[in-house]
């Protein structure tokens, strides 16, 4: 009899525990598939997955590339995708935050387009669930391209070459915003940076990294805790973290991911950027507040920035010595920089074609 | 005198051959592809990230529900052992030999979001064949080793503030974990001390239920109800309770960053006798009469760069009915430890540590006083994921007793590896 009581007491205690333990964390946005990446080892980039409704074709990729570099998508013909996602700046911005139409300063710096195809959510706050959705945003952002979709489509529709290309690629006219977005996204899915010294090391070239860079890799994956978030082939978990970055730039307050999810736990959380080619795109953080990679490492070394109530619990001081900081920076500077042979950084739009 | 020396020697050798029970769980490193230093200052000692990982039910904070479970990963099994030369000498005796100082077989992982487990089995190492007679005074010939830990953790029952651990586990009053100590031959003496008629050992893992939690302000607690014997089955129907609280100042958890102070109290009951006691079908005894004892104390962990100074003070009081040496008074003792650890070279490849242990006993039991001075040097080879090999050198000078102290020197030069 007493054993039955004990058994019942145990059941009564643990069933609620099981239920509570299972269901008390925030759920992803409804209707948005967040890839279940799971912690993965560092490695080479996998094959890019292509959505079934936007298959890759050579003509579409070329059309997307033209659009990507075309300033005529903006209201005053001054801003293209490449203006802020500049191949010569690691497919990001020279920063610190991006400058849009009419020299307006944006609140965040443009995240890199390179390897963005691997991310489940786009933008620093993850508000776009695909590259296609992301491509539509800046066109009509008043601070970025300052255009409207309708006006941009009229502009593109008035260019015979584009009309012909769209007809060849999609088989229909007139040009739609979805077609523009699909073409740009198709191109962006080819912007994959590979063949860094790290990639060669993974493929078996033990001489690809210098001894200092190898030490940096060891620290990256150990004492510095970088791989807690910067993991997998893309060196990012694609998720959102509050590092305590001090807000700067035009925005006085930027609550990041929580503006989208409305979940207080996401307050001031921003997407983990990839470490690939990081050396090509200073300054760092969503504000561009850290000028160099050394500054970034020192930022983490002291446990992050402002210790607000939502600071990510993975943020702890690292205890890195100056030599360890140097090794880590050496690894990120050269060993993570791709030769990127697949992507031509040259604009496919002749300057003579573009309006002055 | 010779007899007591011989007895102490035998006890010491037995202690050497007992499993060390150190925790380092390369199964986690293997799962995540991490270097061991992700969670360890240098294994087996946890850093702040590792402490938070453990506190969060072996889930990276913020990744709850996204962690691969044990069903999606290679078998979460790990091994740690240390083997090499150890030696001992005192006034009349000098010994040395090649020993295996311990072997841990570990399995741990996440079974489901916020539900994880830890299992550590420590087989006996002292005999080549399985003739060990077990921990219960040699009455259990079927027991070939010890289940050091076997527990399930329900994490984030209330986010960060309530985690529940059930089974056999390292209790939260071990603010400075002996299981993750750098020392292989020298224990934290005050943890290992037991009083004459009380078989409670502070160092033992316990069986029961424990609640832990923490807040962003740096406050942590651990509250548990356990058998008190560290063993199964229990020897009485009374349960022991404990509470540990700590506060960390600054960033970190006080493991490798930030400054942490805390206090603990343990209140338990021990039966004077279990001989002739009635046993339940599962082996529990209704031993009695049950007499109280308690332990309390404080602990601190201070960090500066890669230096960590940690210490603990323990005061123990057993009811006079548990004191066969002076039955009219409570048995009171105190002691503690102070340890200074330095991590050097790239990625903490080199560990240097100094440890001081002391135990002060009542005037009628001075022979059990201890002062021990220890030092450790550890060098870690390689940077392999989920594999760690360390060359370990350790020396201890230990003095026991007051009037005619037994002075002992203990050394070990071993390879400590985990994979």
Coordinates of N, CA and C in Angstrom, one line a residue, chain A residues 75-193:
Chain A
X75 N 15.2 54.2 -56.7 CA 14.3 55.4 -57.1 C 15.1 56.4 -58.0
X76 N 16.3 56.7 -57.6 CA 17.1 57.7 -58.3 C 18.3 57.1 -59.1
X77 N 18.2 55.8 -59.3 CA 19.2 55.1 -60.1 C 20.6 55.2 -59.5
X78 N 20.7 55.3 -58.2 CA 22.0 55.4 -57.6 C 22.4 54.2 -56.8
X79 N 21.5 53.4 -56.4 CA 21.7 52.3 -55.5 C 21.4 50.9 -56.1
X80 N 22.3 50.0 -56.1 CA 22.0 48.6 -56.5 C 22.2 47.7 -55.3
X81 N 21.8 46.5 -55.4 CA 22.1 45.5 -54.3 C 23.6 45.6 -54.0
X82 N 24.4 45.6 -55.0 CA 25.8 45.6 -54.8 C 26.4 46.8 -54.2
X83 N 25.6 47.9 -54.1 CA 26.1 49.1 -53.4 C 26.4 48.8 -52.0
X84 N 25.4 48.1 -51.3 CA 25.6 47.7 -49.9 C 26.1 46.3 -49.7
X85 N 25.8 45.5 -50.7 CA 26.4 44.1 -50.6 C 27.5 43.9 -51.6
X86 N 28.5 44.6 -51.4 CA 29.6 44.9 -52.3 C 30.5 43.7 -52.4
X87 N 30.7 43.0 -53.5 CA 31.6 41.9 -53.6 C 33.0 42.3 -53.2
X88 N 33.4 43.5 -53.4 CA 34.7 44.0 -53.0 C 34.8 44.3 -51.5
X89 N 33.7 44.2 -50.8 CA 33.8 44.4 -49.4 C 33.2 43.1 -48.7
X90 N 33.6 42.0 -49.3 CA 33.1 40.7 -48.7 C 31.6 40.5 -48.9
X91 N 31.1 41.1 -49.9 CA 29.6 41.0 -50.2 C 28.8 41.6 -49.1
X92 N 29.4 42.6 -48.4 CA 28.7 43.4 -47.3 C 29.0 44.8 -47.6
X93 N 29.0 45.6 -46.6 CA 29.1 47.0 -46.7 C 30.4 47.5 -46.1
X94 N 30.9 48.7 -46.6 CA 32.1 49.3 -46.0 C 31.7 49.9 -44.7
X95 N 30.5 50.2 -44.5 CA 30.0 50.6 -43.2 C 30.4 51.9 -42.6
X96 N 30.2 52.1 -41.3 CA 29.7 51.1 -40.4 C 28.3 50.6 -40.6
X97 N 27.4 51.6 -40.8 CA 26.0 51.1 -41.2 C 25.9 51.6 -42.7
X98 N 24.9 51.0 -43.3 CA 24.8 51.2 -44.8 C 24.2 52.5 -45.2
X99 N 24.7 53.0 -46.3 CA 24.2 54.3 -46.8 C 23.3 54.0 -48.0
X100 N 22.1 54.5 -47.9 CA 21.1 54.3 -49.0 C 20.9 55.5 -49.8
X101 N 19.7 55.6 -50.4 CA 19.4 56.7 -51.3 C 19.4 58.0 -50.6
X102 N 19.9 59.0 -51.4 CA 20.0 60.3 -50.8 C 20.9 60.4 -49.6
X103 N 22.0 59.6 -49.6 CA 22.9 59.5 -48.5 C 22.3 59.3 -47.2
X104 N 21.2 58.7 -47.2 CA 20.6 58.3 -45.9 C 21.3 57.2 -45.2
X105 N 21.5 57.3 -43.9 CA 22.2 56.2 -43.2 C 21.2 55.2 -42.6
X106 N 21.4 54.0 -42.9 CA 20.6 52.9 -42.3 C 21.0 52.6 -40.8
X107 N 20.1 51.9 -40.2 CA 20.3 51.6 -38.8 C 21.3 50.5 -38.5
X108 N 21.4 49.6 -39.5 CA 22.3 48.4 -39.4 C 23.2 48.4 -40.6
X109 N 24.2 47.6 -40.4 CA 25.1 47.5 -41.6 C 24.6 46.2 -42.4
X110 N 24.8 46.3 -43.7 CA 24.3 45.2 -44.6 C 25.0 43.9 -44.3
X111 N 24.3 42.9 -44.0 CA 24.9 41.6 -43.8 C 25.4 41.0 -45.2
X112 N 26.3 40.1 -45.1 CA 26.9 39.6 -46.4 C 25.9 38.8 -47.2
X113 N 26.0 38.9 -48.5 CA 25.2 38.0 -49.4 C 25.8 36.7 -49.6
X114 N 27.2 36.7 -49.5 CA 27.9 35.4 -49.8 C 27.4 34.4 -48.8
X115 N 27.1 33.2 -49.3 CA 26.7 32.1 -48.5 C 25.3 32.3 -47.8
X116 N 24.7 33.4 -48.1 CA 23.4 33.7 -47.4 C 22.4 32.6 -47.8
X117 N 22.7 31.9 -48.9 CA 21.8 30.8 -49.3 C 21.6 29.7 -48.2
X118 N 22.6 29.6 -47.3 CA 22.5 28.6 -46.3 C 21.7 29.0 -45.1
X119 N 21.3 30.2 -45.1 CA 20.7 30.7 -43.8 C 19.2 30.5 -43.9
X120 N 18.6 30.0 -42.8 CA 17.2 29.7 -42.8 C 16.3 31.0 -42.8
X121 N 16.9 32.1 -42.2 CA 16.2 33.3 -42.2 C 17.1 34.4 -42.6
X122 N 16.6 35.4 -43.3 CA 17.4 36.5 -43.8 C 17.2 37.8 -43.0
X123 N 18.1 38.7 -43.1 CA 18.2 40.0 -42.4 C 18.8 39.7 -41.0
X124 N 19.3 40.8 -40.4 CA 19.8 40.7 -39.0 C 18.8 40.2 -38.0
X125 N 17.5 40.5 -38.3 CA 16.4 40.1 -37.4 C 15.6 38.9 -37.9
X126 N 16.0 38.4 -39.1 CA 15.4 37.2 -39.6 C 14.0 37.4 -40.1
X127 N 13.7 38.6 -40.5 CA 12.3 38.8 -40.9 C 11.9 38.2 -42.2
X128 N 12.8 37.8 -43.0 CA 12.5 37.2 -44.3 C 12.9 35.7 -44.3
X129 N 11.9 34.9 -44.7 CA 12.2 33.4 -44.6 C 12.9 32.9 -45.8
X130 N 13.2 33.7 -46.8 CA 13.9 33.2 -48.0 C 14.7 34.3 -48.6
X131 N 15.6 33.9 -49.5 CA 16.3 34.9 -50.3 C 15.4 35.7 -51.2
X132 N 14.3 35.0 -51.7 CA 13.4 35.7 -52.5 C 12.6 36.8 -51.8
X133 N 12.2 36.5 -50.6 CA 11.5 37.5 -49.8 C 12.5 38.6 -49.4
X134 N 13.7 38.2 -49.1 CA 14.7 39.3 -48.7 C 14.9 40.2 -49.9
X135 N 15.0 39.7 -51.1 CA 15.3 40.6 -52.3 C 14.3 41.7 -52.5
X136 N 13.1 41.4 -52.1 CA 12.0 42.4 -52.3 C 12.1 43.6 -51.4
X137 N 12.7 43.3 -50.2 CA 12.6 44.4 -49.1 C 13.3 45.7 -49.4
X138 N 14.6 45.6 -49.7 CA 15.4 46.9 -49.9 C 14.9 47.8 -51.0
X139 N 14.2 47.2 -52.0 CA 13.8 48.0 -53.2 C 12.8 49.1 -52.7
X140 N 11.9 48.7 -51.8 CA 10.9 49.7 -51.3 C 11.2 50.2 -50.0
X141 N 12.4 49.9 -49.4 CA 12.8 50.6 -48.2 C 13.1 52.0 -48.4
X142 N 12.5 53.0 -47.8 CA 12.7 54.4 -48.1 C 14.2 54.8 -47.8
X143 N 14.8 54.1 -46.9 CA 16.2 54.5 -46.5 C 17.2 53.8 -47.4
X144 N 16.8 52.7 -48.1 CA 17.7 51.9 -48.9 C 17.6 52.3 -50.4
X145 N 16.7 51.7 -51.2 CA 16.6 52.0 -52.6 C 15.5 53.0 -52.8
X146 N 14.6 53.2 -51.8 CA 13.6 54.3 -51.9 C 12.6 54.2 -53.0
X147 N 12.5 53.0 -53.6 CA 11.6 52.9 -54.7 C 10.3 52.2 -54.3
X148 N 9.4 52.0 -55.2 CA 8.3 51.1 -55.0 C 8.4 49.9 -56.0
X149 N 7.8 48.8 -55.6 CA 7.8 47.7 -56.5 C 7.2 48.0 -57.9
X150 N 6.1 48.8 -57.9 CA 5.5 49.1 -59.1 C 6.4 50.0 -60.0
X151 N 7.0 51.0 -59.4 CA 7.8 51.9 -60.2 C 9.1 51.1 -60.7
X152 N 9.6 50.3 -59.9 CA 10.8 49.5 -60.3 C 10.4 48.6 -61.5
X153 N 9.2 48.0 -61.4 CA 8.8 47.1 -62.5 C 8.6 47.9 -63.8
X154 N 8.1 49.1 -63.6 CA 7.9 49.9 -64.8 C 9.2 50.2 -65.5
X155 N 10.2 50.5 -64.6 CA 11.6 50.8 -65.1 C 12.2 49.6 -65.8
X156 N 12.1 48.5 -65.2 CA 12.6 47.3 -65.8 C 11.9 46.9 -67.1
X157 N 10.5 47.1 -67.0 CA 9.7 46.8 -68.2 C 9.9 47.7 -69.4
X158 N 10.6 48.8 -69.1 CA 10.9 49.8 -70.2 C 12.2 49.5 -70.9
X159 N 12.9 48.5 -70.3 CA 14.2 48.2 -70.9 C 14.1 46.9 -71.7
X160 N 14.1 47.0 -73.0 CA 13.8 45.9 -73.9 C 14.6 44.7 -73.6
X161 N 15.9 44.9 -73.3 CA 16.8 43.7 -73.1 C 16.3 42.9 -71.9
X162 N 15.9 43.6 -70.8 CA 15.4 42.9 -69.6 C 14.1 42.2 -70.0
X163 N 13.2 42.8 -70.7 CA 11.9 42.2 -71.0 C 12.2 40.9 -71.8
X164 N 13.1 40.9 -72.7 CA 13.4 39.7 -73.5 C 14.0 38.6 -72.6
X165 N 14.9 39.1 -71.7 CA 15.5 38.1 -70.8 C 14.5 37.5 -69.8
X166 N 13.6 38.3 -69.3 CA 12.6 37.8 -68.4 C 11.7 36.8 -69.1
X167 N 11.4 37.1 -70.4 CA 10.5 36.2 -71.1 C 11.2 34.9 -71.4
X168 N 12.5 35.0 -71.7 CA 13.2 33.7 -71.9 C 13.3 32.9 -70.6
X169 N 13.5 33.6 -69.5 CA 13.7 32.8 -68.3 C 12.4 32.3 -67.7
X170 N 11.4 33.2 -67.7 CA 10.1 32.8 -67.0 C 9.0 32.5 -67.9
X171 N 9.1 32.9 -69.2 CA 8.2 32.5 -70.2 C 6.9 33.4 -70.2
X172 N 6.9 34.4 -69.3 CA 5.7 35.2 -69.3 C 6.1 36.7 -69.2
X173 N 5.2 37.5 -69.6 CA 5.3 39.0 -69.4 C 3.9 39.5 -68.8
X174 N 3.8 40.6 -68.2 CA 4.9 41.5 -67.9 C 5.8 41.0 -66.7
X175 N 6.8 41.7 -66.5 CA 7.7 41.3 -65.4 C 7.0 41.5 -64.1
X176 N 7.2 40.6 -63.2 CA 6.6 40.7 -61.8 C 7.7 40.8 -60.8
X177 N 7.2 41.3 -59.6 CA 8.2 41.4 -58.5 C 8.7 40.1 -58.1
X178 N 7.8 39.1 -58.2 CA 8.3 37.7 -57.8 C 9.4 37.2 -58.7
X179 N 9.3 37.6 -60.0 CA 10.3 37.1 -61.0 C 11.6 37.9 -60.7
X180 N 11.5 39.1 -60.4 CA 12.8 39.9 -60.1 C 13.4 39.3 -58.9
X181 N 12.6 39.0 -57.9 CA 13.2 38.4 -56.6 C 13.7 37.0 -56.9
X182 N 13.0 36.2 -57.7 CA 13.5 34.9 -57.9 C 14.9 34.9 -58.7
X183 N 15.0 35.8 -59.6 CA 16.2 35.9 -60.4 C 17.4 36.4 -59.5
X184 N 17.1 37.4 -58.7 CA 18.2 37.8 -57.8 C 18.6 36.7 -56.8
X185 N 17.6 36.0 -56.3 CA 17.8 34.9 -55.4 C 18.6 33.8 -56.0
X186 N 18.3 33.5 -57.3 CA 19.0 32.5 -58.0 C 20.5 32.8 -58.2
X187 N 20.7 34.1 -58.5 CA 22.1 34.5 -58.5 C 22.8 34.4 -57.2
X188 N 22.1 34.9 -56.1 CA 22.7 34.9 -54.8 C 23.1 33.4 -54.4
X189 N 22.3 32.5 -54.9 CA 22.6 31.1 -54.5 C 23.9 30.6 -55.1
X190 N 24.4 31.4 -56.1 CA 25.7 31.0 -56.6 C 26.9 31.7 -55.9
X191 N 26.5 32.7 -55.1 CA 27.6 33.4 -54.4 C 28.0 32.6 -53.1
X192 N 28.8 31.6 -53.4 CA 29.3 30.6 -52.4 C 30.8 30.7 -52.3
X193 N 31.3 31.1 -51.2 CA 32.7 31.2 -51.1 C 33.3 30.0 -50.6

